[in-house]
Amino acid sequence: MEEIDLASSDNLYLIPPYIHSSKKESLLKAWKELKLSHHVFILSSGTTTGGIIKSYALSKSALVANARAVNQFLDTVSEDTWLNPLPHYHVGGLGIYIRAQLSDSKVEKCDFKWDPEKYYQALEGIQYSSLVPTQLYDLVSLNLKAPIGLKGIFIGGDFLSQALRDKALELGYPLIQTYGMTELCSQIASSYLTKDSDGFLEILPIHHIDKDTSEISSPALATLEMILAADNAISVTKYNKNFHLKDNLEFLSRKGKQLIKPMGRSDSMIKIKGRLFNLLEIQEILESIGLKINIYREVALQIVEDAREGRRVQFLLESSKESDRDTFRTLLEQRLPPPLLPVDIVLVDKIQRTKLGKVKRDQSGS
C-alpha cells in the first residue's frame, strides 16, 4: 500500500476485492454523495448477515489520533519494522501503515496467501506484527520459537483462548492482546500478556469510557456509519462525541491506569434451562479441547432455536475430522456444566469464516 497523504483533503475509498462489482459501484456512489473530505471510507471487519454491508467514514485526523496513541503505548522508533499479514482494506491492516508512517518506520507486507511457515520466515528481523487468533494458532502449531528481536504481536479481531495464549507464550512470542473496533479507528485498549494475565487491558489515554453507561468519547471516533442493505437501500448514522460500546465490560483501576475486561457482546449471554451462560466461557472450553486434539480450526459453536428449550448451544465439527467426533464429545461432556448436556455435535463441510478468519455467526451456508 502506498503512503497515505494524511494532510490532503482527498478521500480514500477502500473496498475489498471480494465485494461484487455492482455493490462496489453502489458503495462508491453512496460514499461520494455524503460530500465529506479528509476521510477514509472502509468496511467493517466484523460479521454481517443478510447481504448487509456496513461501512464507516473515518477522518484522517481520527486515524492519526489512534495510531499515535498506539505508537506511544509501544514506544516505537524509526528503526522498528512492521510485518503486516492483514489486508489494508480493514482497519487492523490500515492502522499498521499509519503507525509506521507517523513513526517513520518500515512496513513489510506479506505478499503471499496466508502461510504460517512463510510468515515465520518473514518474521526474521521484524519488531511488530498483528495476527488474528486463527493465524496465531497456525503459527504456534509449527512449534517454532519466536525470533530474536521480536517486540510484540498484536492479537485482536476475535476471542483468544487461554490455552492458545499460554502455548504461544511458552514459545516466546510477545503477545499484546487488543480490544478495538472500526468505529474507533482500531484499538481501544491493549496490554502485553503473561500467563498470569487476568483479561484486563489498558485503555489508551485518548479514550474515555464512562463505566456506568459504557459511553466512550474519543478523538478517534468515526464520523458516521453507513449501511448498504441487500436491496441497495442506504441508512446513515452520524456520530457526535460519544459512542455506546455494545460489549459487556468490567472496569478496574490499577497503578493509576484505567483498565477494561471485555466480556463479549451483550448478546453473548444466553439462558439455557434457567441458567445464564456467557458464550465466551463455552468458547474457552471448546478451544482448549480443539488445541488438545488438534481440531482447533475445524470446530465452532453456534446458538440455535429450539422449540422445547428455546435456545441451545450446538457444536460444529468439519467432516474431515469425523474420526475425532467421539473423543470430541467425551471431552465436552467432561468439561461442560449439566444444563449444556447432552452435547449436540453437527458435522459440516466447512466452518464458515470471514476473510479475517472470524467464525461467522450465521453458519447456514456450511
Coordinates of C-alpha atoms in Angstrom, one line a residue:
M1 CA 0.0 0.0 0.0
E2 CA 1.3 3.4 -0.9
E3 CA 1.8 6.1 1.8
I4 CA -1.4 7.9 2.7
D5 CA -1.4 11.7 2.3
L6 CA -2.7 12.4 5.8
A7 CA -2.8 16.2 5.2
S8 CA -4.7 16.0 1.9
S9 CA -8.5 16.8 1.7
D10 CA -8.9 14.0 -0.8
N11 CA -10.8 10.9 0.3
L12 CA -9.5 7.3 0.2
Y13 CA -12.1 4.6 -0.7
L14 CA -11.1 1.1 0.4
I15 CA -13.3 -1.7 -0.9
P16 CA -12.3 -5.4 -0.5
P17 CA -11.7 -7.3 -3.8
Y18 CA -14.3 -9.9 -2.8
I19 CA -17.2 -7.3 -3.0
H20 CA -19.2 -7.7 -6.1
S21 CA -18.7 -5.0 -8.8
S22 CA -22.4 -3.9 -8.6
K23 CA -22.0 -3.4 -4.8
K24 CA -18.8 -1.5 -5.3
E25 CA -20.5 0.9 -7.6
S26 CA -23.3 1.4 -5.1
L27 CA -20.9 1.9 -2.3
L28 CA -18.8 4.5 -4.1
K29 CA -21.8 6.4 -5.3
A30 CA -23.3 6.5 -1.8
W31 CA -20.0 7.5 -0.2
K32 CA -19.4 10.3 -2.6
E33 CA -22.9 11.6 -2.1
L34 CA -22.0 12.2 1.6
K35 CA -19.9 15.2 0.5
L36 CA -17.1 14.6 3.0
S37 CA -13.4 15.4 2.6
H38 CA -10.3 14.4 4.6
H39 CA -11.8 10.9 5.1
V40 CA -11.0 7.2 4.6
F41 CA -14.0 5.1 3.8
I42 CA -13.7 1.5 5.0
L43 CA -15.8 -1.6 5.6
S44 CA -16.5 -3.2 9.0
S45 CA -14.2 -6.1 9.8
G46 CA -17.0 -7.7 11.8
T47 CA -19.5 -10.3 10.6
T48 CA -22.8 -9.3 8.9
T49 CA -25.7 -11.3 7.6
G50 CA -28.4 -11.0 5.0
G51 CA -26.2 -9.3 2.4
I52 CA -25.7 -6.2 4.5
I53 CA -22.5 -4.2 4.0
K54 CA -21.5 -2.0 7.0
S55 CA -19.0 0.8 6.3
Y56 CA -17.6 3.8 8.1
A57 CA -16.2 7.2 7.3
L58 CA -13.0 7.7 9.3
S59 CA -11.5 11.1 9.3
K60 CA -7.7 11.2 8.7
S61 CA -7.3 13.1 12.0
A62 CA -9.2 10.3 13.9
L63 CA -6.9 7.7 12.3
V64 CA -3.8 9.7 13.2
A65 CA -5.1 10.1 16.8
N66 CA -5.4 6.3 17.2
A67 CA -2.2 5.5 15.5
R68 CA -0.2 8.0 17.6
A69 CA -1.7 6.6 20.8
V70 CA -0.7 3.0 19.8
N71 CA 2.8 4.2 18.9
Q72 CA 3.1 5.9 22.4
F73 CA 1.9 2.6 24.0
L74 CA 4.7 0.7 22.2
D75 CA 7.3 3.5 22.3
T76 CA 8.1 2.8 18.7
V77 CA 11.2 4.2 17.0
S78 CA 12.1 4.7 13.3
E79 CA 14.4 1.6 13.4
D80 CA 11.4 -0.6 14.0
T81 CA 9.8 -2.7 11.2
W82 CA 6.3 -4.0 11.0
L83 CA 5.2 -7.2 9.3
N84 CA 1.6 -6.9 8.0
P85 CA -0.3 -10.0 7.1
L86 CA -3.7 -8.2 7.4
P87 CA -5.4 -6.6 4.4
H88 CA -5.1 -2.8 4.2
Y89 CA -8.9 -2.5 3.4
H90 CA -9.7 -3.4 7.0
V91 CA -8.8 -1.1 9.9
G92 CA -6.4 -3.6 11.5
G93 CA -4.2 -3.6 8.5
L94 CA -4.7 0.0 7.7
G95 CA -3.6 1.0 11.2
I96 CA -0.2 -0.6 10.8
Y97 CA 0.6 1.6 7.8
I98 CA -0.4 4.8 9.6
R99 CA 1.5 3.9 12.7
A100 CA 4.6 3.2 10.6
Q101 CA 4.1 6.4 8.7
L102 CA 3.9 8.5 11.9
S103 CA 7.0 6.9 13.4
D104 CA 9.0 6.9 10.2
S105 CA 9.3 3.1 10.4
K106 CA 9.0 0.4 7.8
V107 CA 6.3 -2.0 6.8
E108 CA 7.0 -5.4 5.2
K109 CA 3.8 -6.7 3.6
C110 CA 3.1 -10.4 3.4
D111 CA 2.8 -10.7 -0.4
F112 CA 1.6 -14.3 -0.2
K113 CA -1.6 -16.1 0.6
W114 CA -1.6 -16.8 4.4
D115 CA 1.0 -19.5 5.1
P116 CA 2.4 -19.8 8.6
E117 CA 5.7 -21.2 7.5
K118 CA 6.3 -18.3 5.1
Y119 CA 5.1 -15.9 7.8
Y120 CA 7.6 -17.3 10.3
Q121 CA 10.4 -16.9 7.8
A122 CA 9.3 -13.3 7.2
L123 CA 9.3 -12.6 10.9
E124 CA 13.1 -12.6 11.0
G125 CA 14.3 -9.1 11.7
I126 CA 10.8 -7.8 12.5
Q127 CA 9.8 -5.9 15.6
Y128 CA 6.0 -5.7 15.4
S129 CA 3.1 -7.5 13.7
S130 CA -0.6 -8.2 14.1
L131 CA -2.5 -11.5 13.9
V132 CA -6.0 -12.9 14.5
P133 CA -6.2 -15.9 16.8
T134 CA -6.6 -18.4 14.0
Q135 CA -3.4 -17.2 12.4
L136 CA -1.7 -17.3 15.8
Y137 CA -2.8 -21.0 16.1
D138 CA -1.3 -21.8 12.7
L139 CA 1.9 -20.1 13.8
V140 CA 2.4 -21.9 17.1
S141 CA 1.4 -25.2 15.6
L142 CA 4.8 -25.1 13.9
N143 CA 6.3 -25.3 17.4
L144 CA 9.0 -22.8 16.5
K145 CA 10.3 -20.4 19.0
A146 CA 9.8 -16.6 18.5
P147 CA 12.6 -14.9 16.5
I148 CA 15.1 -12.8 18.5
G149 CA 14.3 -9.1 18.4
L150 CA 10.5 -9.5 18.1
K151 CA 8.9 -6.9 20.4
G152 CA 5.2 -7.5 20.0
I153 CA 2.4 -9.2 18.1
F154 CA -1.0 -7.7 18.5
I155 CA -3.7 -10.3 18.8
G156 CA -7.2 -9.0 18.1
G157 CA -10.3 -9.4 16.0
D158 CA -11.7 -12.4 17.8
F159 CA -11.7 -14.5 21.0
L160 CA -8.3 -15.6 22.3
S161 CA -8.4 -18.6 24.5
Q162 CA -6.1 -19.0 27.5
A163 CA -4.8 -22.3 26.1
L164 CA -3.7 -20.8 22.9
R165 CA -2.2 -17.8 24.7
D166 CA -0.2 -20.0 27.0
K167 CA 1.1 -22.1 24.2
A168 CA 2.3 -19.0 22.3
L169 CA 3.9 -17.5 25.4
E170 CA 5.8 -20.8 26.0
L171 CA 7.4 -20.4 22.6
G172 CA 8.4 -16.8 23.5
Y173 CA 6.0 -14.8 21.4
P174 CA 5.4 -11.4 23.0
L175 CA 1.7 -11.2 22.7
I176 CA -0.3 -7.9 23.0
Q177 CA -4.0 -8.6 23.4
T178 CA -6.0 -5.8 22.0
Y179 CA -9.7 -4.7 22.1
G180 CA -10.9 -2.4 19.4
M181 CA -13.3 -1.8 16.6
T182 CA -13.6 0.0 13.3
E183 CA -15.8 2.7 14.8
L184 CA -12.8 3.9 16.9
C185 CA -10.1 3.6 14.1
S186 CA -8.8 0.3 15.6
Q187 CA -7.5 -0.1 19.2
I188 CA -9.3 1.0 22.3
A189 CA -7.3 -1.0 24.9
S190 CA -4.2 -3.1 24.8
S191 CA -1.8 -5.0 27.2
Y192 CA 1.1 -7.3 27.0
L193 CA 0.1 -10.8 28.1
T194 CA 1.7 -13.1 30.6
K195 CA 0.5 -16.4 32.0
D196 CA -0.9 -14.5 34.9
S197 CA -2.9 -12.0 32.8
D198 CA -6.4 -11.7 34.1
G199 CA -8.0 -10.3 31.0
F200 CA -7.9 -6.6 31.9
L201 CA -6.4 -4.4 29.2
E202 CA -5.0 -0.8 29.5
I203 CA -7.3 1.8 27.9
L204 CA -5.4 4.0 25.5
P205 CA -5.2 7.5 27.0
I206 CA -7.1 9.2 24.1
H207 CA -10.2 7.3 25.0
H208 CA -12.5 8.0 28.0
I209 CA -15.1 5.3 28.9
D210 CA -17.9 6.0 31.3
K211 CA -18.1 2.8 33.4
D212 CA -21.7 3.4 34.3
T213 CA -23.0 3.8 30.7
S214 CA -20.2 2.3 28.6
E215 CA -20.2 5.5 26.6
I216 CA -16.8 6.2 25.0
S217 CA -15.6 9.7 24.0
S218 CA -12.6 9.9 21.8
P219 CA -10.9 11.9 19.1
A220 CA -10.6 8.6 17.1
L221 CA -14.4 8.2 16.8
A222 CA -15.7 7.6 13.3
T223 CA -17.7 10.4 11.6
L224 CA -20.5 8.2 10.6
E225 CA -21.7 4.6 9.8
M226 CA -23.3 3.8 6.5
I227 CA -25.2 0.5 5.9
L228 CA -25.9 -0.7 2.4
A229 CA -28.7 -3.3 2.5
A230 CA -29.2 -6.2 0.2
D231 CA -31.7 -4.2 -1.9
N232 CA -29.2 -1.3 -2.0
A233 CA -31.3 0.8 0.5
I234 CA -29.0 3.1 2.5
S235 CA -29.1 4.1 6.1
V236 CA -26.6 6.6 7.7
T237 CA -25.9 7.1 11.4
K238 CA -23.8 10.2 12.3
Y239 CA -21.7 10.0 15.4
N240 CA -21.3 13.0 17.7
K241 CA -18.8 13.0 20.6
N242 CA -19.9 9.7 22.2
F243 CA -20.4 6.2 21.2
H244 CA -22.0 3.4 23.1
L245 CA -19.9 0.2 23.4
K246 CA -22.2 -2.8 23.0
D247 CA -19.8 -5.2 24.8
N248 CA -20.1 -6.3 28.4
L249 CA -17.2 -4.7 30.1
E250 CA -15.6 -4.9 33.6
F251 CA -13.6 -1.8 34.8
L252 CA -10.6 -1.7 37.1
S253 CA -8.1 1.0 38.1
R254 CA -4.6 -0.4 38.7
K255 CA -1.4 1.6 39.3
G256 CA -3.0 4.8 38.2
K257 CA -4.2 3.3 34.8
Q258 CA -7.7 2.6 33.7
L259 CA -8.4 -1.0 32.6
I260 CA -11.2 -2.8 31.0
K261 CA -12.0 -6.5 30.6
P262 CA -14.1 -7.3 27.5
M263 CA -16.7 -10.0 28.4
G264 CA -18.3 -10.4 25.0
R265 CA -21.2 -8.6 23.3
S266 CA -24.4 -8.2 25.2
D267 CA -26.0 -10.9 23.1
S268 CA -23.2 -13.3 24.2
M269 CA -25.2 -14.1 27.3
I270 CA -27.6 -16.9 26.9
K271 CA -30.1 -18.5 29.3
I272 CA -30.4 -22.3 29.0
K273 CA -32.6 -24.4 31.2
G274 CA -33.0 -21.4 33.6
R275 CA -29.2 -20.8 33.9
L276 CA -27.4 -17.8 32.4
F277 CA -24.2 -18.6 30.5
N278 CA -21.5 -16.4 28.9
L279 CA -20.6 -17.8 25.5
L280 CA -17.0 -16.8 26.0
E281 CA -16.8 -19.4 28.8
I282 CA -18.1 -22.1 26.5
Q283 CA -15.7 -20.9 23.8
E284 CA -12.8 -21.2 26.1
I285 CA -13.7 -24.9 26.8
L286 CA -14.2 -25.5 23.1
E287 CA -10.9 -24.0 22.0
S288 CA -8.9 -25.7 24.8
I289 CA -10.3 -29.1 23.6
G290 CA -9.6 -28.1 20.0
L291 CA -6.0 -27.4 20.8
K292 CA -5.7 -30.6 22.8
I293 CA -6.8 -33.0 20.0
N294 CA -5.6 -30.8 17.1
I295 CA -9.0 -29.8 15.7
Y296 CA -8.8 -26.1 16.6
R297 CA -9.6 -24.8 13.2
E298 CA -12.3 -27.4 12.5
V299 CA -14.7 -26.6 15.4
A300 CA -17.0 -23.8 16.2
L301 CA -20.2 -23.2 18.2
Q302 CA -23.5 -21.6 17.3
I303 CA -26.8 -20.9 19.0
V304 CA -29.8 -22.5 17.6
E305 CA -33.5 -22.0 18.3
D306 CA -35.2 -25.0 20.0
A307 CA -39.0 -25.5 20.1
R308 CA -38.8 -27.1 23.5
E309 CA -35.8 -25.4 25.2
G310 CA -35.9 -22.0 23.5
R311 CA -32.2 -21.7 22.7
R312 CA -29.3 -24.2 22.9
V313 CA -25.7 -24.5 22.0
Q314 CA -24.7 -26.5 19.0
F315 CA -21.1 -27.6 18.3
L316 CA -19.9 -27.8 14.7
L317 CA -17.2 -30.2 13.5
E318 CA -15.9 -30.3 10.0
S319 CA -16.5 -33.7 8.3
S320 CA -12.7 -34.0 7.6
K321 CA -12.3 -34.6 11.4
E322 CA -15.3 -37.0 11.8
S323 CA -12.9 -39.6 13.2
D324 CA -12.4 -37.3 16.2
R325 CA -16.1 -36.9 16.9
D326 CA -16.3 -39.5 19.8
T327 CA -13.2 -38.1 21.5
F328 CA -14.5 -34.5 21.0
R329 CA -17.9 -35.5 22.5
T330 CA -16.3 -37.2 25.5
L331 CA -14.1 -34.2 26.3
L332 CA -17.0 -31.8 26.0
E333 CA -19.1 -33.9 28.3
Q334 CA -16.3 -33.9 30.9
R335 CA -16.0 -30.1 30.8
L336 CA -19.5 -28.7 30.2
P337 CA -21.9 -28.0 33.0
P338 CA -25.1 -30.2 33.1
P339 CA -27.5 -27.7 31.6
L340 CA -25.5 -27.9 28.4
L341 CA -25.8 -31.7 28.1
P342 CA -26.4 -33.8 26.1
V343 CA -23.8 -32.4 23.7
D344 CA -25.2 -31.6 20.2
I345 CA -22.5 -32.1 17.5
V346 CA -23.2 -31.4 13.9
L347 CA -20.9 -32.3 11.0
V348 CA -20.4 -29.6 8.4
D349 CA -18.4 -29.5 5.2
K350 CA -16.6 -26.3 6.3
I351 CA -16.7 -23.8 9.2
Q352 CA -17.7 -20.5 7.6
R353 CA -15.2 -17.7 8.4
T354 CA -14.8 -14.1 7.3
K355 CA -11.8 -13.0 5.3
L356 CA -10.0 -12.2 8.6
G357 CA -10.6 -15.7 10.0
K358 CA -13.5 -14.9 12.3
V359 CA -16.2 -17.5 12.6
K360 CA -19.4 -16.3 11.0
R361 CA -22.4 -16.2 13.3
D362 CA -24.6 -17.5 10.5
Q363 CA -23.3 -20.9 9.5
S364 CA -26.3 -21.7 7.3
G365 CA -24.0 -21.8 4.3
S366 CA -21.8 -24.5 5.8

